[in-house]
């Protein structure tokens, strides 16, 4: 990324002001791993966010606040569309949305005709689960550590159609990728039709070897649906690398788009068999837009996805991933092995990135989250289920090492 691009995309009034030419040239030349540890650089990025002084937000996994340039652009879209009203909807809405979709498709590395903009991962994955041409007795495979809404959607198909759900439980520190692949394979039978797998498990931050799992599943004739809620715009990959049939994410998470933005990718040859949730019979069976008929919706949100992409691309996914992994290890390395502290995140650095989960002996997860917030002003979320007991800690680009020092101190005191 050249400095000029950085400024063009973010506007002279925003991030561009934070870097002079010479300074940016110096930063841009640094390898991402080195830049990841340069607090002065990230302090400038932090200034692009309006951060509450009331508490330290280490729960950015639910959704990510918009950076100020994105927020300002979003508000501009709200005003603009309010002014143009139905004329906008009747003349420009669909072309504008298609242009944003094209940019997302480029980022995802998929053909635009295989991608739709949705409201979130839930809508995207449930569109697949609910629209899958299930027959009674068909089977699906998933993990206990998958997201609750999707697990419920599979349970709904069990009630409604009579499918059978087979649920595995993921080991946090597998000896190898193969152990995980074999675990999923053990749940496959001749009746299995669909396997759901998280790219990054939300409660532990564990990154799964999705491409290997998908290769195994395909060898058994099983389709693969990837929950990428936490991986997209967090770690570097292209959707086809994962080798799945379906991929979904929420853009209000790691991309920092406004709330209510997500995407669904369906491989072209899988589109025709899916039943839409909401009918739009004007679309051909193999047109992915048949899955995207949600009626009149907040189009300004769709537009602001492009602004979030500008911000994300200006920083660059390699720099972002390196910083997020650095931040996670900054604090986990300081408490891993400390008496009374349990990390519920893989020890292998390749199996996690920004998200980690920590438990303290003698404190229920809710009590730990409460103590962190009320005594130390640190906001996290309690996780108590699927074999995971602790609080999830999710820093972001604006998180400073000083804030993580405070977390480390708090954990050590609480564990003592
Ligand atoms: C792994 C995973 N999948 C799906 C979702 C659902 O995301 P959304 O609520 O944006 O639809 C989440 C939300 O946290 C998640 O962590």
CSV table of C-alpha atoms and ligand atoms in Angstrom, one decimal:
chain,number,residue,atom,x,y,z
A,1,UNK,CA,0.0,0.0,0.0
A,2,UNK,CA,1.4,3.3,-1.1
A,3,UNK,CA,1.1,6.3,1.2
A,4,UNK,CA,-0.9,8.2,-1.5
A,5,UNK,CA,-3.5,5.3,-1.5
A,6,UNK,CA,-3.7,5.4,2.2
A,7,UNK,CA,-4.6,9.1,2.2
A,8,UNK,CA,-6.9,8.9,-0.8
A,9,UNK,CA,-9.0,6.2,0.7
A,10,UNK,CA,-9.2,7.7,4.1
A,11,UNK,CA,-9.4,11.4,3.3
A,12,UNK,CA,-7.0,14.1,4.3
A,13,UNK,CA,-9.3,14.9,7.2
A,14,UNK,CA,-9.0,11.5,8.8
A,15,UNK,CA,-6.2,9.0,9.0
A,16,UNK,CA,-4.1,10.8,6.4
A,17,UNK,CA,-3.4,13.5,9.0
A,18,UNK,CA,-2.0,11.0,11.3
A,19,UNK,CA,1.0,10.2,9.1
A,20,UNK,CA,3.3,12.5,7.4
A,21,UNK,CA,4.9,11.3,4.1
A,22,UNK,CA,8.3,10.5,5.5
A,23,UNK,CA,6.8,8.7,8.5
A,24,UNK,CA,4.4,6.6,6.4
A,25,UNK,CA,7.3,5.7,4.1
A,26,UNK,CA,9.2,4.4,7.1
A,27,UNK,CA,6.3,2.5,8.5
A,28,UNK,CA,5.3,1.0,5.1
A,29,UNK,CA,8.8,-0.4,4.7
A,30,UNK,CA,8.7,-2.3,8.0
A,31,UNK,CA,7.8,-6.0,7.8
A,32,UNK,CA,4.4,-6.6,9.4
A,33,UNK,CA,5.8,-8.6,12.3
A,34,UNK,CA,8.0,-5.7,13.2
A,35,UNK,CA,5.3,-3.1,12.7
A,36,UNK,CA,3.1,-5.1,14.9
A,37,UNK,CA,5.3,-4.2,17.9
A,38,UNK,CA,5.5,-0.5,17.1
A,39,UNK,CA,3.3,1.2,19.6
A,40,UNK,CA,3.7,4.6,18.1
A,41,UNK,CA,2.2,3.4,14.8
A,42,UNK,CA,-0.7,1.8,16.4
A,43,UNK,CA,-1.3,4.8,18.7
A,44,UNK,CA,-1.9,6.8,15.5
A,45,UNK,CA,-4.3,4.1,14.2
A,46,UNK,CA,-6.0,4.3,17.6
A,47,UNK,CA,-6.7,8.0,17.0
A,48,UNK,CA,-9.0,7.0,14.1
A,49,UNK,CA,-11.4,5.5,16.7
A,50,UNK,CA,-13.5,7.4,19.3
A,51,UNK,CA,-12.7,5.3,22.3
A,52,UNK,CA,-14.8,5.5,25.5
A,53,UNK,CA,-12.7,6.5,28.5
A,54,UNK,CA,-15.2,4.6,30.7
A,55,UNK,CA,-13.7,1.2,30.4
A,56,UNK,CA,-11.2,-0.9,28.4
A,57,UNK,CA,-13.1,-2.7,25.7
A,58,UNK,CA,-11.7,-6.2,25.2
A,59,UNK,CA,-14.9,-7.6,23.8
A,60,UNK,CA,-14.6,-6.6,20.2
A,61,UNK,CA,-15.6,-10.0,19.0
A,62,UNK,CA,-19.3,-9.3,19.3
A,63,UNK,CA,-18.9,-6.5,16.8
A,64,UNK,CA,-16.3,-3.9,16.1
A,65,UNK,CA,-16.9,-0.2,16.5
A,66,UNK,CA,-16.6,1.7,13.3
A,67,UNK,CA,-13.5,3.8,12.8
A,68,UNK,CA,-14.4,7.5,12.6
A,69,UNK,CA,-13.8,7.8,8.8
A,70,UNK,CA,-16.2,4.9,8.3
A,71,UNK,CA,-18.7,6.2,10.7
A,72,UNK,CA,-18.7,9.7,9.1
A,73,UNK,CA,-19.1,8.1,5.7
A,74,UNK,CA,-21.9,6.0,7.0
A,75,UNK,CA,-23.8,8.9,8.4
A,76,UNK,CA,-23.3,10.7,5.1
A,77,UNK,CA,-25.0,7.8,3.3
A,78,UNK,CA,-27.9,7.9,5.8
A,79,UNK,CA,-28.4,11.6,5.1
A,80,UNK,CA,-27.9,11.2,1.4
A,81,UNK,CA,-30.4,8.4,1.0
A,82,UNK,CA,-32.8,10.1,3.3
A,83,UNK,CA,-32.7,13.1,0.9
A,84,UNK,CA,-33.0,11.2,-2.3
A,85,UNK,CA,-35.6,8.8,-0.8
A,86,UNK,CA,-37.5,6.5,-3.2
A,87,UNK,CA,-35.7,8.0,-6.2
A,88,UNK,CA,-32.5,6.5,-4.9
A,89,UNK,CA,-34.2,3.1,-4.2
A,90,UNK,CA,-35.7,3.0,-7.7
A,91,UNK,CA,-32.7,4.2,-9.7
A,92,UNK,CA,-29.4,3.5,-7.9
A,93,UNK,CA,-29.9,1.0,-5.1
A,94,UNK,CA,-29.2,-2.2,-7.0
A,95,UNK,CA,-26.2,-0.9,-9.0
A,96,UNK,CA,-24.6,0.5,-5.9
A,97,UNK,CA,-25.1,-2.7,-4.0
A,98,UNK,CA,-23.7,-4.7,-6.9
A,99,UNK,CA,-20.6,-2.5,-6.9
A,100,UNK,CA,-20.0,-3.1,-3.2
A,101,UNK,CA,-20.6,-6.8,-3.7
A,102,UNK,CA,-17.9,-6.7,-6.5
A,103,UNK,CA,-15.4,-5.3,-4.0
A,104,UNK,CA,-16.2,-7.9,-1.4
A,105,UNK,CA,-15.9,-10.6,-4.0
A,106,UNK,CA,-12.5,-9.4,-4.9
A,107,UNK,CA,-11.4,-9.4,-1.3
A,108,UNK,CA,-12.9,-12.9,-0.8
A,109,UNK,CA,-11.3,-14.1,-4.1
A,110,UNK,CA,-14.6,-15.4,-5.5
A,111,UNK,CA,-16.7,-14.6,-8.6
A,112,UNK,CA,-19.2,-11.8,-7.8
A,113,UNK,CA,-22.0,-14.0,-9.1
A,114,UNK,CA,-21.4,-16.4,-6.2
A,115,UNK,CA,-21.7,-13.8,-3.4
A,116,UNK,CA,-24.5,-11.8,-1.8
A,117,UNK,CA,-24.6,-9.1,0.9
A,118,UNK,CA,-26.7,-10.2,3.8
A,119,UNK,CA,-27.3,-8.8,7.3
A,120,UNK,CA,-24.9,-11.1,9.1
A,121,UNK,CA,-23.5,-14.7,9.5
A,122,UNK,CA,-26.7,-15.9,11.0
A,123,UNK,CA,-28.8,-14.9,8.0
A,124,UNK,CA,-26.2,-16.3,5.6
A,125,UNK,CA,-25.7,-19.7,7.3
A,126,UNK,CA,-29.3,-20.2,8.2
A,127,UNK,CA,-30.2,-19.5,4.5
A,128,UNK,CA,-28.1,-22.5,3.6
A,129,UNK,CA,-29.3,-24.7,6.5
A,130,UNK,CA,-32.9,-23.9,6.0
A,131,UNK,CA,-32.8,-24.0,2.2
A,132,UNK,CA,-30.8,-27.2,1.9
A,133,UNK,CA,-32.9,-29.9,0.1
A,134,UNK,CA,-33.0,-32.2,3.2
A,135,UNK,CA,-34.7,-35.6,3.1
A,136,UNK,CA,-35.8,-37.3,6.4
A,137,UNK,CA,-32.9,-39.3,7.7
A,138,UNK,CA,-30.3,-37.1,6.1
A,139,UNK,CA,-27.4,-36.3,8.4
A,140,UNK,CA,-25.4,-33.2,9.3
A,141,UNK,CA,-22.1,-32.9,11.1
A,142,UNK,CA,-21.0,-30.0,13.3
A,143,UNK,CA,-19.1,-29.3,16.6
A,144,UNK,CA,-20.3,-28.6,20.1
A,145,UNK,CA,-18.2,-25.4,19.9
A,146,UNK,CA,-20.0,-24.0,16.9
A,147,UNK,CA,-22.2,-21.0,17.3
A,148,UNK,CA,-25.5,-21.5,19.1
A,149,UNK,CA,-27.8,-20.0,16.4
A,150,UNK,CA,-26.6,-22.4,13.7
A,151,UNK,CA,-26.7,-25.4,16.1
A,152,UNK,CA,-30.3,-24.4,16.8
A,153,UNK,CA,-31.1,-24.1,13.0
A,154,UNK,CA,-29.9,-27.6,12.5
A,155,UNK,CA,-32.0,-28.7,15.5
A,156,UNK,CA,-35.0,-27.0,13.8
A,157,UNK,CA,-34.4,-29.1,10.7
A,158,UNK,CA,-34.3,-32.2,12.9
A,159,UNK,CA,-37.7,-31.3,14.2
A,160,UNK,CA,-39.2,-30.2,10.9
A,161,UNK,CA,-37.7,-32.6,8.4
A,162,UNK,CA,-36.3,-35.4,10.6
A,163,UNK,CA,-32.6,-34.9,9.8
A,164,UNK,CA,-30.0,-36.4,12.3
A,165,UNK,CA,-27.3,-34.1,13.7
A,166,UNK,CA,-24.0,-35.6,14.7
A,167,UNK,CA,-22.0,-33.3,17.0
A,168,UNK,CA,-18.2,-33.7,17.7
A,169,UNK,CA,-16.3,-31.9,20.4
A,170,UNK,CA,-13.0,-30.2,19.4
A,171,UNK,CA,-9.8,-30.7,21.3
A,172,UNK,CA,-8.0,-27.4,22.0
A,173,UNK,CA,-4.5,-28.7,21.5
A,174,UNK,CA,-4.6,-31.4,18.9
A,175,UNK,CA,-1.4,-33.3,18.2
A,176,UNK,CA,-1.9,-32.5,14.5
A,177,UNK,CA,-4.5,-31.3,11.9
A,178,UNK,CA,-5.1,-34.9,11.2
A,179,UNK,CA,-6.5,-35.5,14.6
A,180,UNK,CA,-9.2,-32.9,13.9
A,181,UNK,CA,-9.9,-34.2,10.4
A,182,UNK,CA,-10.3,-37.7,11.8
A,183,UNK,CA,-12.6,-36.4,14.5
A,184,UNK,CA,-15.0,-35.0,11.9
A,185,UNK,CA,-14.6,-38.0,9.7
A,186,UNK,CA,-15.7,-40.3,12.5
A,187,UNK,CA,-19.1,-38.6,12.5
A,188,UNK,CA,-19.7,-39.1,8.8
A,189,UNK,CA,-22.0,-41.9,7.7
A,190,UNK,CA,-23.4,-42.7,4.2
A,191,UNK,CA,-26.4,-40.5,5.1
A,192,UNK,CA,-24.3,-37.4,5.8
A,193,UNK,CA,-25.1,-34.5,3.4
A,194,UNK,CA,-23.6,-31.3,5.1
A,195,UNK,CA,-20.7,-30.6,7.4
A,196,UNK,CA,-20.5,-27.3,9.2
A,197,UNK,CA,-17.1,-26.1,10.4
A,198,UNK,CA,-15.9,-22.8,12.1
A,199,UNK,CA,-12.9,-21.3,10.5
A,200,UNK,CA,-12.2,-19.6,13.9
A,201,UNK,CA,-14.1,-20.9,17.0
A,202,UNK,CA,-15.7,-17.9,18.6
A,203,UNK,CA,-15.4,-19.0,22.3
A,204,UNK,CA,-11.7,-20.0,22.2
A,205,UNK,CA,-10.2,-18.3,19.1
A,206,UNK,CA,-9.1,-21.7,17.8
A,207,UNK,CA,-8.4,-21.8,14.0
A,208,UNK,CA,-9.4,-25.0,12.4
A,209,UNK,CA,-7.8,-26.8,9.4
A,210,UNK,CA,-10.8,-26.2,7.3
A,211,UNK,CA,-9.3,-27.0,3.9
A,212,UNK,CA,-8.2,-30.4,5.1
A,213,UNK,CA,-11.6,-31.1,6.7
A,214,UNK,CA,-13.3,-30.1,3.5
A,215,UNK,CA,-11.1,-32.3,1.4
A,216,UNK,CA,-11.9,-35.3,3.6
A,217,UNK,CA,-15.6,-34.4,3.6
A,218,UNK,CA,-15.7,-34.1,-0.2
A,219,UNK,CA,-14.1,-37.5,-0.5
A,220,UNK,CA,-17.1,-38.8,1.3
A,221,UNK,CA,-19.5,-36.8,-1.0
A,222,UNK,CA,-20.4,-34.4,1.9
A,223,UNK,CA,-20.8,-30.7,1.3
A,224,UNK,CA,-19.0,-28.2,3.5
A,225,UNK,CA,-20.4,-25.0,5.0
A,226,UNK,CA,-17.8,-22.7,6.6
A,227,UNK,CA,-18.6,-20.3,9.4
A,228,UNK,CA,-16.1,-17.5,8.9
A,229,UNK,CA,-17.7,-15.0,11.3
A,230,UNK,CA,-14.4,-14.4,13.0
A,231,UNK,CA,-11.8,-15.1,10.3
A,232,UNK,CA,-12.8,-12.7,7.5
A,233,UNK,CA,-10.8,-9.4,7.7
A,234,UNK,CA,-8.9,-10.9,10.7
A,235,UNK,CA,-6.5,-13.4,9.1
A,236,UNK,CA,-5.3,-13.5,5.6
A,237,UNK,CA,-6.9,-16.1,3.3
A,238,UNK,CA,-9.1,-16.3,0.2
A,239,UNK,CA,-12.4,-18.1,0.5
A,240,UNK,CA,-11.5,-20.7,-2.2
A,241,UNK,CA,-8.4,-21.6,-0.1
A,242,UNK,CA,-10.8,-23.2,2.4
A,243,UNK,CA,-12.2,-25.5,-0.2
A,244,UNK,CA,-15.8,-25.3,1.1
A,245,UNK,CA,-19.1,-25.1,-0.7
A,246,UNK,CA,-20.6,-22.3,1.4
A,247,UNK,CA,-18.9,-19.5,3.3
A,248,UNK,CA,-20.4,-16.8,5.5
A,249,UNK,CA,-19.2,-13.9,7.6
A,250,UNK,CA,-20.4,-10.8,9.4
A,251,UNK,CA,-18.8,-7.6,8.2
A,252,UNK,CA,-19.7,-5.7,11.4
A,253,UNK,CA,-17.2,-7.9,13.2
A,254,UNK,CA,-13.5,-7.8,12.0
A,255,UNK,CA,-14.1,-5.5,9.0
A,256,UNK,CA,-15.7,-2.8,11.1
A,257,UNK,CA,-18.7,-2.1,8.8
A,258,UNK,CA,-21.9,-0.8,10.4
A,259,UNK,CA,-24.1,-3.2,12.3
A,260,UNK,CA,-26.2,-5.5,10.1
A,261,UNK,CA,-23.7,-6.3,7.3
A,262,UNK,CA,-22.6,-9.8,6.2
A,263,UNK,CA,-22.0,-11.9,3.2
A,264,UNK,CA,-22.8,-15.4,1.9
A,265,UNK,CA,-20.7,-17.2,-0.7
A,266,UNK,CA,-22.2,-20.2,-2.5
A,267,UNK,CA,-20.3,-22.1,-5.1
A,268,UNK,CA,-22.1,-21.8,-8.4
A,269,UNK,CA,-22.9,-25.4,-8.7
A,270,UNK,CA,-24.6,-25.4,-5.3
A,271,UNK,CA,-26.9,-22.5,-5.9
A,272,UNK,CA,-29.7,-24.2,-7.9
A,273,UNK,CA,-30.4,-26.8,-5.2
A,274,UNK,CA,-31.0,-24.3,-2.4
A,275,UNK,CA,-34.5,-23.2,-1.5
A,276,UNK,CA,-34.8,-19.5,-0.8
A,277,UNK,CA,-36.2,-18.4,2.6
A,278,UNK,CA,-38.1,-15.6,0.9
A,279,UNK,CA,-39.5,-16.2,-2.5
A,280,UNK,CA,-38.3,-14.2,-5.5
A,281,UNK,CA,-39.5,-16.1,-8.5
A,282,UNK,CA,-38.2,-13.5,-11.0
A,283,UNK,CA,-34.7,-14.9,-10.4
A,284,UNK,CA,-33.4,-18.1,-12.1
A,285,UNK,CA,-32.8,-21.1,-9.9
A,286,UNK,CA,-29.1,-20.8,-10.4
A,287,UNK,CA,-29.0,-17.1,-9.6
A,288,UNK,CA,-27.7,-16.4,-6.1
A,289,UNK,CA,-29.8,-13.3,-5.9
A,290,UNK,CA,-32.8,-15.6,-5.4
A,291,UNK,CA,-31.4,-16.0,-1.8
A,292,UNK,CA,-31.2,-12.3,-1.3
A,293,UNK,CA,-34.8,-11.1,-1.3
A,294,UNK,CA,-35.1,-9.5,2.1
A,295,UNK,CA,-37.3,-6.6,1.0
A,296,UNK,CA,-36.7,-3.0,1.7
A,297,UNK,CA,-33.7,-2.7,3.9
A,298,UNK,CA,-31.1,-0.2,5.3
A,299,UNK,CA,-29.2,0.3,2.0
A,300,UNK,CA,-26.9,2.9,3.7
A,301,UNK,CA,-25.4,0.1,5.6
A,302,UNK,CA,-24.5,-1.8,2.4
A,303,UNK,CA,-22.9,1.4,1.1
A,304,UNK,CA,-20.7,1.9,4.1
A,305,UNK,CA,-19.2,-1.6,3.6
A,306,UNK,CA,-17.1,0.1,0.9
A,307,UNK,CA,-15.9,2.7,3.4
A,308,UNK,CA,-15.0,-0.1,5.9
A,309,UNK,CA,-13.1,-1.8,3.0
A,310,UNK,CA,-11.2,1.4,2.3
A,311,UNK,CA,-10.1,1.6,5.9
A,312,UNK,CA,-9.2,-2.1,6.1
A,313,UNK,CA,-7.3,-2.1,2.9
A,314,UNK,CA,-5.4,1.0,3.8
A,315,UNK,CA,-4.0,-0.7,6.8
A,316,UNK,CA,-3.6,-4.0,5.0
A,317,UNK,CA,-4.6,-7.5,6.1
A,318,UNK,CA,-1.0,-8.6,6.8
A,319,UNK,CA,-0.3,-5.7,9.1
A,320,UNK,CA,-3.7,-6.2,10.8
A,321,UNK,CA,-3.3,-10.0,11.3
A,322,UNK,CA,0.3,-9.5,12.6
A,323,UNK,CA,-0.8,-6.9,15.1
A,324,UNK,CA,-3.8,-8.9,16.3
A,325,UNK,CA,-1.7,-12.0,16.8
A,326,UNK,CA,1.0,-9.9,18.6
A,327,UNK,CA,-1.6,-8.4,21.0
A,328,UNK,CA,-3.0,-11.8,21.9
A,329,UNK,CA,0.4,-13.3,22.6
A,330,UNK,CA,1.4,-10.1,24.4
A,331,UNK,CA,-1.0,-10.9,27.2
A,332,UNK,CA,-1.4,-14.7,27.0
A,333,UNK,CA,2.3,-15.3,27.1
A,334,UNK,CA,2.4,-13.3,30.4
A,335,UNK,CA,-0.2,-15.4,32.1
A,336,UNK,CA,0.1,-18.9,30.5
A,337,UNK,CA,1.3,-21.2,33.2
A,338,UNK,CA,0.7,-18.7,36.0
A,339,UNK,CA,-0.8,-20.4,39.1
A,340,UNK,CA,-4.6,-20.5,38.9
A,341,UNK,CA,-4.8,-19.3,35.3
A,342,UNK,CA,-6.1,-21.5,32.5
A,343,UNK,CA,-5.9,-20.5,28.9
A,344,UNK,CA,-8.7,-21.9,26.8
A,345,UNK,CA,-6.9,-21.1,23.5
A,346,UNK,CA,-4.4,-23.3,21.6
A,347,UNK,CA,-0.8,-23.0,22.7
A,348,UNK,CA,0.3,-23.3,19.0
A,349,UNK,CA,0.5,-19.7,17.6
A,350,UNK,CA,-0.6,-20.9,14.2
A,351,UNK,CA,-3.9,-22.1,15.7
A,352,UNK,CA,-5.2,-18.7,16.9
A,353,UNK,CA,-4.9,-15.0,16.2
A,354,UNK,CA,-6.5,-12.1,18.1
A,355,UNK,CA,-9.1,-14.0,20.2
A,356,UNK,CA,-8.2,-15.8,23.4
A,357,UNK,CA,-10.1,-17.1,26.4
A,358,UNK,CA,-8.9,-17.3,30.0
A,359,UNK,CA,-10.2,-18.8,33.2
A,360,UNK,CA,-9.2,-18.2,36.8
A,361,UNK,CA,-9.5,-21.0,39.3
A,362,UNK,CA,-12.2,-20.6,41.9
A,363,UNK,CA,-14.1,-18.0,39.8
A,364,UNK,CA,-17.1,-18.9,37.6
A,365,UNK,CA,-16.8,-17.2,34.2
A,366,UNK,CA,-19.6,-14.7,35.0
A,367,UNK,CA,-17.8,-13.8,38.3
A,368,UNK,CA,-14.5,-13.4,36.5
A,369,UNK,CA,-16.1,-11.1,33.9
A,370,UNK,CA,-17.8,-9.2,36.6
A,371,UNK,CA,-14.6,-8.8,38.7
A,372,UNK,CA,-12.7,-7.6,35.6
A,373,UNK,CA,-15.3,-5.0,34.9
A,374,UNK,CA,-16.2,-3.7,38.3
A,375,UNK,CA,-12.8,-3.8,39.9
A,376,UNK,CA,-10.5,-3.1,36.9
A,377,UNK,CA,-12.7,-1.5,34.3
A,378,UNK,CA,-12.0,-4.2,31.7
A,379,UNK,CA,-14.9,-5.3,29.6
A,380,UNK,CA,-14.9,-8.9,28.4
A,381,UNK,CA,-17.6,-11.6,28.0
A,382,UNK,CA,-18.1,-14.8,30.1
A,383,UNK,CA,-18.1,-18.1,28.2
A,384,UNK,CA,-19.5,-21.1,30.1
A,385,UNK,CA,-20.3,-24.0,27.9
A,386,UNK,CA,-19.1,-26.6,25.4
A,387,UNK,CA,-16.2,-27.4,27.8
A,388,UNK,CA,-15.0,-23.8,27.9
A,389,UNK,CA,-15.0,-21.9,31.2
A,390,UNK,CA,-13.5,-18.4,31.1
A,391,UNK,CA,-13.8,-15.0,29.6
A,392,UNK,CA,-13.2,-14.3,26.0
A,393,UNK,CA,-10.7,-11.5,25.4
A,394,UNK,CA,-10.8,-9.8,22.0
A,395,UNK,CA,-8.5,-6.8,21.5
A,396,UNK,CA,-8.5,-4.8,18.3
A,397,UNK,CA,-6.2,-2.5,16.4
A,398,UNK,CA,-6.8,0.3,18.9
A,399,UNK,CA,-5.9,-1.8,21.9
A,400,UNK,CA,-2.6,-0.7,23.5
A,401,UNK,CA,-0.1,-2.9,25.3
A,402,UNK,CA,-0.7,-0.7,28.3
A,403,UNK,CA,-4.3,-1.9,28.4
A,404,UNK,CA,-3.1,-5.5,28.1
A,405,UNK,CA,-0.6,-4.9,31.0
A,406,UNK,CA,-3.6,-3.9,33.1
A,407,UNK,CA,-5.4,-7.1,32.1
A,408,UNK,CA,-2.4,-9.2,33.0
A,409,UNK,CA,-2.1,-7.5,36.4
A,410,UNK,CA,-5.8,-8.0,37.0
A,411,UNK,CA,-5.7,-11.7,36.1
A,412,UNK,CA,-2.6,-12.3,38.3
A,413,UNK,CA,-4.3,-10.5,41.3
A,414,UNK,CA,-7.6,-12.4,40.8
A,415,UNK,CA,-5.7,-15.7,40.6
A,416,UNK,CA,-3.6,-15.0,43.6
B,1,LIG,C1,-18.7,-18.3,15.1
B,1,LIG,C2,-19.9,-17.4,15.0
B,1,LIG,N1,-20.8,-17.7,14.0
B,1,LIG,C3,-21.9,-16.9,13.8
B,1,LIG,C4,-22.1,-15.8,14.6
B,1,LIG,C5,-23.3,-14.9,14.4
B,1,LIG,O1,-22.9,-13.7,13.9
B,1,LIG,P1,-24.1,-12.6,13.7
B,1,LIG,O2,-24.8,-12.4,15.0
B,1,LIG,O3,-23.4,-11.4,13.3
B,1,LIG,O4,-25.0,-13.2,12.7
B,1,LIG,C6,-21.2,-15.4,15.6
B,1,LIG,C7,-21.4,-14.2,16.4
B,1,LIG,O5,-20.6,-13.9,17.3
B,1,LIG,C8,-20.0,-16.3,15.8
B,1,LIG,O6,-19.2,-16.0,16.7
